[in-house]
Coordinates of C-alpha atoms in Angstrom, one line a residue:
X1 CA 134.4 37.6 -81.9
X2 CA 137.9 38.8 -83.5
X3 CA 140.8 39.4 -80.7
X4 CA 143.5 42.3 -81.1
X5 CA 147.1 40.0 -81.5
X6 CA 149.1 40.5 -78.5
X7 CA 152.4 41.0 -81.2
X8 CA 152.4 42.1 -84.3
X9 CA 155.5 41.3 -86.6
X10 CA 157.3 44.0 -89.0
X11 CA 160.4 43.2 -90.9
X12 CA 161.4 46.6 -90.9
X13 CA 164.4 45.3 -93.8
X14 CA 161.4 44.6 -96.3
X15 CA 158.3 46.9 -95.1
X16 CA 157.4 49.1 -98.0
X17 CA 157.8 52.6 -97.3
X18 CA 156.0 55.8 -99.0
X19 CA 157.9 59.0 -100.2
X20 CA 158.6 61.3 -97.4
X21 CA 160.2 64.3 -98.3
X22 CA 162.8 66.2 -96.6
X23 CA 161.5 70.0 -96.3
X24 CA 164.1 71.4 -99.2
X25 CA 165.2 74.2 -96.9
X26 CA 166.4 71.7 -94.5
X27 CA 168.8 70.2 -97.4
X28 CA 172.6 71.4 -97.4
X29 CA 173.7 69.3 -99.8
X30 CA 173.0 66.6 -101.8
X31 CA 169.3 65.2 -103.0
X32 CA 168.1 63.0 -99.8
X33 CA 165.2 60.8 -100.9
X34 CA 163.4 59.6 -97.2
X35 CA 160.9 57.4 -97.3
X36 CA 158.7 56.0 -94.3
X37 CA 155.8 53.4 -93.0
X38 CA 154.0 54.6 -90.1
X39 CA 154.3 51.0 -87.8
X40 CA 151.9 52.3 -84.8
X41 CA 150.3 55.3 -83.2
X42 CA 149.0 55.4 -80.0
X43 CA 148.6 58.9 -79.8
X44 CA 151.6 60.6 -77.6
X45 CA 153.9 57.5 -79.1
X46 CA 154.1 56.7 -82.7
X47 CA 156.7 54.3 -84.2
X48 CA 157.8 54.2 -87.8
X49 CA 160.2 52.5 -89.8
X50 CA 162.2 55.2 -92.0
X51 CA 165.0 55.3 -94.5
X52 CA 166.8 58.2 -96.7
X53 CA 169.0 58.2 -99.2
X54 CA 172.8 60.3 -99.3
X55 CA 173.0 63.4 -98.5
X56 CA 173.6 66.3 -95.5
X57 CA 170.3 67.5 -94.1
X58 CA 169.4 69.7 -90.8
X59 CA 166.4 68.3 -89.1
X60 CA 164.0 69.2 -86.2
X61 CA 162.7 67.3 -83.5
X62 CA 159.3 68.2 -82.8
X63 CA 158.8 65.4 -79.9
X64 CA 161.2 62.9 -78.3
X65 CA 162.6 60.0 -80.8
X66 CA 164.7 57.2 -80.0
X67 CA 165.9 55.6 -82.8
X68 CA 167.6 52.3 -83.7
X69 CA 169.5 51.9 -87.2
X70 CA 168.7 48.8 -88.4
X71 CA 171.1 49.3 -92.0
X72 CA 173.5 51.8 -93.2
X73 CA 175.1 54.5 -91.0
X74 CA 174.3 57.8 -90.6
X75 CA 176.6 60.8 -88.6
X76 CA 174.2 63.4 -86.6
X77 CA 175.7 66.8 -85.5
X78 CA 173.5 68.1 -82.3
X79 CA 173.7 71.7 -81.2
X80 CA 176.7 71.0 -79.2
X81 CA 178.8 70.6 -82.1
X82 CA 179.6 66.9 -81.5
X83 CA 179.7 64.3 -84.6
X84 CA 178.6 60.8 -84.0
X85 CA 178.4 58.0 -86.2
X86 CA 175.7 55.7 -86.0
X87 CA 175.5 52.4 -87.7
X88 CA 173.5 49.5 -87.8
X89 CA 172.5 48.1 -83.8
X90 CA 173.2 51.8 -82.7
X91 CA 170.6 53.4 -80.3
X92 CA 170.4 57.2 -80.2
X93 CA 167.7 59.5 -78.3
X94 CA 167.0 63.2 -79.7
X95 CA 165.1 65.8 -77.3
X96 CA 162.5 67.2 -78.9
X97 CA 163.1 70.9 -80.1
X98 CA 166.1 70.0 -81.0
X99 CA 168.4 70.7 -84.3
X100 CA 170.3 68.0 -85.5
X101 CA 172.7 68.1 -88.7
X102 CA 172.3 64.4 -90.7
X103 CA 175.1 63.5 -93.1
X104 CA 174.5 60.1 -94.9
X105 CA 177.2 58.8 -96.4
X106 CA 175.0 56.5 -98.5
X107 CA 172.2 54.9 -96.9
X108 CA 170.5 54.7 -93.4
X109 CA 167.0 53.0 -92.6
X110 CA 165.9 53.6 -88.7
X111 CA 163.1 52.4 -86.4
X112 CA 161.9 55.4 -85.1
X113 CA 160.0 56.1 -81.7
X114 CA 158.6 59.3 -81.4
X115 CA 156.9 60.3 -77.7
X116 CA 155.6 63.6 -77.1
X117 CA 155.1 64.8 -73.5
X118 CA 151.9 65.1 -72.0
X119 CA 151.4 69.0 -70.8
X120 CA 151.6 69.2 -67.0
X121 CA 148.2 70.2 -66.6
X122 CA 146.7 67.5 -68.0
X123 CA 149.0 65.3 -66.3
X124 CA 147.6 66.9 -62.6
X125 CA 144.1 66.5 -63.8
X126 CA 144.2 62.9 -64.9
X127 CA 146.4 61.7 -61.6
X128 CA 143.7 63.4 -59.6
X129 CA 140.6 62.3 -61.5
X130 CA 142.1 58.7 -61.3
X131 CA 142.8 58.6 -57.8
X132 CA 139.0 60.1 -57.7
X133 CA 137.7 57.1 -59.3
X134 CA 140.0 54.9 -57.3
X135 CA 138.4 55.9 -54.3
X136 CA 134.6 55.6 -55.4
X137 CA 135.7 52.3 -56.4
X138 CA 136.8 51.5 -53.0
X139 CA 140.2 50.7 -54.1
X140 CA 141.6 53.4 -52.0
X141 CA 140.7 54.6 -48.4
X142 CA 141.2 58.1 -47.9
X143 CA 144.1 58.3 -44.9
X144 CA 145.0 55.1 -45.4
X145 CA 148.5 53.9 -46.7
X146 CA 148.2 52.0 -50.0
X147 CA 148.0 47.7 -49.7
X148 CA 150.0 45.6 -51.2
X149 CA 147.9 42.6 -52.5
X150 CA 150.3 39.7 -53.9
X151 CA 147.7 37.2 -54.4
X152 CA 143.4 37.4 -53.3
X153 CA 143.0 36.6 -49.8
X154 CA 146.9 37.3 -48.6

């Protein structure tokens, strides 16, 4: 029987990346070349490794993404008009639907975490269909405040 490893190792320094283009009407200036290796996906997460080239670009943020830089350095404009400068070891969160300006200077390769939200509705409906199943399970008594079970039989 094969078993799923509980870690998988990426070097994100030396993963090869694909082409990845930067839609040109997002380009100010400059000719970015991005590149990017897909590193997971488990459906409302995905993780990448991604890297681009110089150049001043506008991009939008259709989900979440939290990003670490592993090389290079990279300044990002948001919609408040604020520059910051992020370099290798830097952590920065973008909210998704947002517009952020990227000027790099001459390199910048990122690990990228992209979440997007699970719709409220769907939210509602799986809390209640798992408490549902809870219940028929006998894991949860109806009217009864929920156990805390540190070890079987305390």
């Amino acid at each position: 029987m094969s078993t799923i490893p509980a870690v998988r190792r990426a070097d994100p320094a030396a993963l090869p990346l694909d082409p990845a283009p930067i839609d040109p009407a997002w380009i100010v200036s400059g000719e970015p070349f991005a590149r990017c290796a897909p590193l997971g996906d488990a459906g409302a997460v995905q993780t990448a490794v991604w890297d681009c080239t110089a150049g001043v670009f506008d991009w939008r943020y259709n989900a979440e993404e939290t990003i670490c830089i592993v090389a290079g350095e990279a300044i990002v404009t948001g919609q408040d008009g604020i520059a910051r400068r992020l370099r290798a070891g830097d952590v920065a969160i973008f909210p998704g639907h947002a517009w952020v300006r990227w000027h790099v200077p001459d390199y910048v390769r990122k690990i990228a975490i992209q979440s997007r939200p699970v719709p409220a509705l769907l939210r509602h409906v799986g809390t209640r269909l798992r408490c549902k199943l809870r219940r028929m399970a006998g894991l949860d008594r109806v009217g009864e405040p929920p156990r805390l079970m540190l070890r079987p039989g305390e």
